[in-house]
PDB file of C-alpha atoms in Angstrom:
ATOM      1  CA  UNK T 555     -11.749 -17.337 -12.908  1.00 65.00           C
ATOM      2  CA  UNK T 556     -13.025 -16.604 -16.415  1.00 83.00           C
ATOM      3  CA  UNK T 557     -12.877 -13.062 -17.882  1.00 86.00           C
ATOM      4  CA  UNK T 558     -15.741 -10.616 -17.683  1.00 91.00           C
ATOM      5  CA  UNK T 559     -17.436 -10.263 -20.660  1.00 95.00           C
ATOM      6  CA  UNK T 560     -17.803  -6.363 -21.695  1.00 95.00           C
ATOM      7  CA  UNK T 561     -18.759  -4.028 -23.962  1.00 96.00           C
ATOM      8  CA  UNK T 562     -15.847  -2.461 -25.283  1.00 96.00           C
ATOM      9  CA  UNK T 563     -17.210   0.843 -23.370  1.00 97.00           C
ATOM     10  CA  UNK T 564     -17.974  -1.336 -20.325  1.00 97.00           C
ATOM     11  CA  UNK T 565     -14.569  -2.179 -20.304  1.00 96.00           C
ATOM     12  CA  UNK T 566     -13.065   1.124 -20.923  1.00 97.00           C
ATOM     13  CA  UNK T 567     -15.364   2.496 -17.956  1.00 97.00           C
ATOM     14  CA  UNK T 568     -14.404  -0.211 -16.001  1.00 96.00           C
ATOM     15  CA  UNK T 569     -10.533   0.153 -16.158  1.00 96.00           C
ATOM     16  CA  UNK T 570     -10.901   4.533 -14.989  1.00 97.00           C
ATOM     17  CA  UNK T 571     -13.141   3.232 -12.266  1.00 97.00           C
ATOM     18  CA  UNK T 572     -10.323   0.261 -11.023  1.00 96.00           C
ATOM     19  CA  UNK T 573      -7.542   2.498 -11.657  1.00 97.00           C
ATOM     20  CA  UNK T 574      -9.097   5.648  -9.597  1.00 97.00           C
ATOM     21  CA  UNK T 575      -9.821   3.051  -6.565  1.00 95.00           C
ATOM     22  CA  UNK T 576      -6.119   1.933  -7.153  1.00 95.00           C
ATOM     23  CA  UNK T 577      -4.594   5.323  -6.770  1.00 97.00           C
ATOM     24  CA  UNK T 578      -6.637   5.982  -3.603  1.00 97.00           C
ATOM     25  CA  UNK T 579      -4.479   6.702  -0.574  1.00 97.00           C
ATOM     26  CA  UNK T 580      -5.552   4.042   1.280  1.00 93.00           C
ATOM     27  CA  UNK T 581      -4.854   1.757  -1.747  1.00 93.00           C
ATOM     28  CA  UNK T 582      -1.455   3.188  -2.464  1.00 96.00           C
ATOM     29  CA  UNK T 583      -0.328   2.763   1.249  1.00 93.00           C
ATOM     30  CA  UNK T 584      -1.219  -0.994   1.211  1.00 88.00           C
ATOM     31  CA  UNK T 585       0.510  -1.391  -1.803  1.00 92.00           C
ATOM     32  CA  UNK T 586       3.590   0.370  -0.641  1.00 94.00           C
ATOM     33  CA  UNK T 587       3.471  -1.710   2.435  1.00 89.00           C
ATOM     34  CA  UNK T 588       2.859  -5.130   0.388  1.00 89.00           C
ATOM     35  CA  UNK T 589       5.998  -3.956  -1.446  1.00 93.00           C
ATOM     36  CA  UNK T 590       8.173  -3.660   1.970  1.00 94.00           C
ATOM     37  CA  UNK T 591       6.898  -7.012   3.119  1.00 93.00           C
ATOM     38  CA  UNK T 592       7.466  -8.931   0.222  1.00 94.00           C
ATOM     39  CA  UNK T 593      10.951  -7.589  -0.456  1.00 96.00           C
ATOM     40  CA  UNK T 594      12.277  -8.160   2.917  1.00 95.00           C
ATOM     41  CA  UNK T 595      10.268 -11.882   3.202  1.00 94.00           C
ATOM     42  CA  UNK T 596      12.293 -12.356   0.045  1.00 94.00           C
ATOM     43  CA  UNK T 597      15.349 -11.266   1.726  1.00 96.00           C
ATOM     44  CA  UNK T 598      14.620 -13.227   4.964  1.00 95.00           C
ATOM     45  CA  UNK T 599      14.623 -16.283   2.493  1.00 94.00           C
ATOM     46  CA  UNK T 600      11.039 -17.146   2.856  1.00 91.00           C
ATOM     47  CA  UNK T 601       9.555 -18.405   0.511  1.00 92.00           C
ATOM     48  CA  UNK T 602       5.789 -16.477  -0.407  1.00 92.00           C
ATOM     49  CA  UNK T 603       5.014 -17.125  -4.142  1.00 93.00           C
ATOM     50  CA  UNK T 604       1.480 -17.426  -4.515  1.00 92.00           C
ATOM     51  CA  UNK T 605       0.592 -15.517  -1.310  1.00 92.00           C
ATOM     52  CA  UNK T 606      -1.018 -12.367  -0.771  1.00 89.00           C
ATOM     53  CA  UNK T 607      -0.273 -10.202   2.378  1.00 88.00           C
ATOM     54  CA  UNK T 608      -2.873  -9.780   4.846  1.00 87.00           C
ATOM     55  CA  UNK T 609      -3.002  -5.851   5.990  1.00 82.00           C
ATOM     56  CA  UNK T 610      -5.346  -7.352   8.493  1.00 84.00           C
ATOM     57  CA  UNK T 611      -3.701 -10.072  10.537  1.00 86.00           C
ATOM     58  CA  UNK T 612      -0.356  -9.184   9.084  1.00 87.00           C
ATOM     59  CA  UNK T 613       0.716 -11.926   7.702  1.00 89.00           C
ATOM     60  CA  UNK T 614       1.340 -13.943   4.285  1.00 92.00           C
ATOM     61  CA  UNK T 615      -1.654 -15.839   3.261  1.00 91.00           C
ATOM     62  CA  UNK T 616      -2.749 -17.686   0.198  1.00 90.00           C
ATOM     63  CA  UNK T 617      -4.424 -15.654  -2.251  1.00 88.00           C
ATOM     64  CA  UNK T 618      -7.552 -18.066  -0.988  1.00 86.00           C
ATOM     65  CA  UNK T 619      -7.473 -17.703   2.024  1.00 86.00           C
ATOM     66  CA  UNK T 620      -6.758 -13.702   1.947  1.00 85.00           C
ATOM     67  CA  UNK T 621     -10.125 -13.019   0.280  1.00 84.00           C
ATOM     68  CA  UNK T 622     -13.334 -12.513   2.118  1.00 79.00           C
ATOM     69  CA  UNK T 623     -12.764 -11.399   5.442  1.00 80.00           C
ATOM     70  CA  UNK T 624     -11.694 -14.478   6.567  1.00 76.00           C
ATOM     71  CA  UNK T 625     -14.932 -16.468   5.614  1.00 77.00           C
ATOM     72  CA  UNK T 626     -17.270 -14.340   7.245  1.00 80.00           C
ATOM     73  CA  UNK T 627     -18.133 -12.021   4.376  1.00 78.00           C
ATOM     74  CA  UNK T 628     -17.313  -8.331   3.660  1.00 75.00           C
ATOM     75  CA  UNK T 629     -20.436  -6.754   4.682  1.00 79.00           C
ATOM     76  CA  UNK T 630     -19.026  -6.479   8.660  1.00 75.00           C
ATOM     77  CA  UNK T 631     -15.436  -6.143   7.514  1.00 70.00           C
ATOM     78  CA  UNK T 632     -13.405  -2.993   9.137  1.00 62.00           C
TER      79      UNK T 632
END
């Protein structure tokens, strides 16, 4: 996927608004949890490089197949 083109102040903007929807405690706990999962897959021996856990159906999925809601679109997503 190609790079957004912004304004330098675009971009700037950008990057607080990502990083305070990153630090959001529903954000942080998925990411703690992706953490856990991927260290102990790792440990289990399986092998998930280029896969994204699902919070969802909680599982490893391609980083495809892991966007979207599952091909039905995010506007009915929970």
């Amino acid at each position: 996927m190609a790079k957004q083109k912004l304004t330098p102040t675009a971009k700037r903007m950008k990057a607080l608004r990502d990083k305070k929807a990153a630090m959001t405690p529903d954000r942080r706990a998925k990411k703690a949890e992706n953490q856990r999962k991927r260290r102990s897959a790792k440990k289990a021996g399986k092998d998930i490089k280029g896969k994204d856990y699902d919070h969802k159906d909680s599982k490893f999925k391609s980083i495809k197949a892991n966007r979207g809601n599952d091909g039905k679109g995010t506007k009915k997503e929970k």
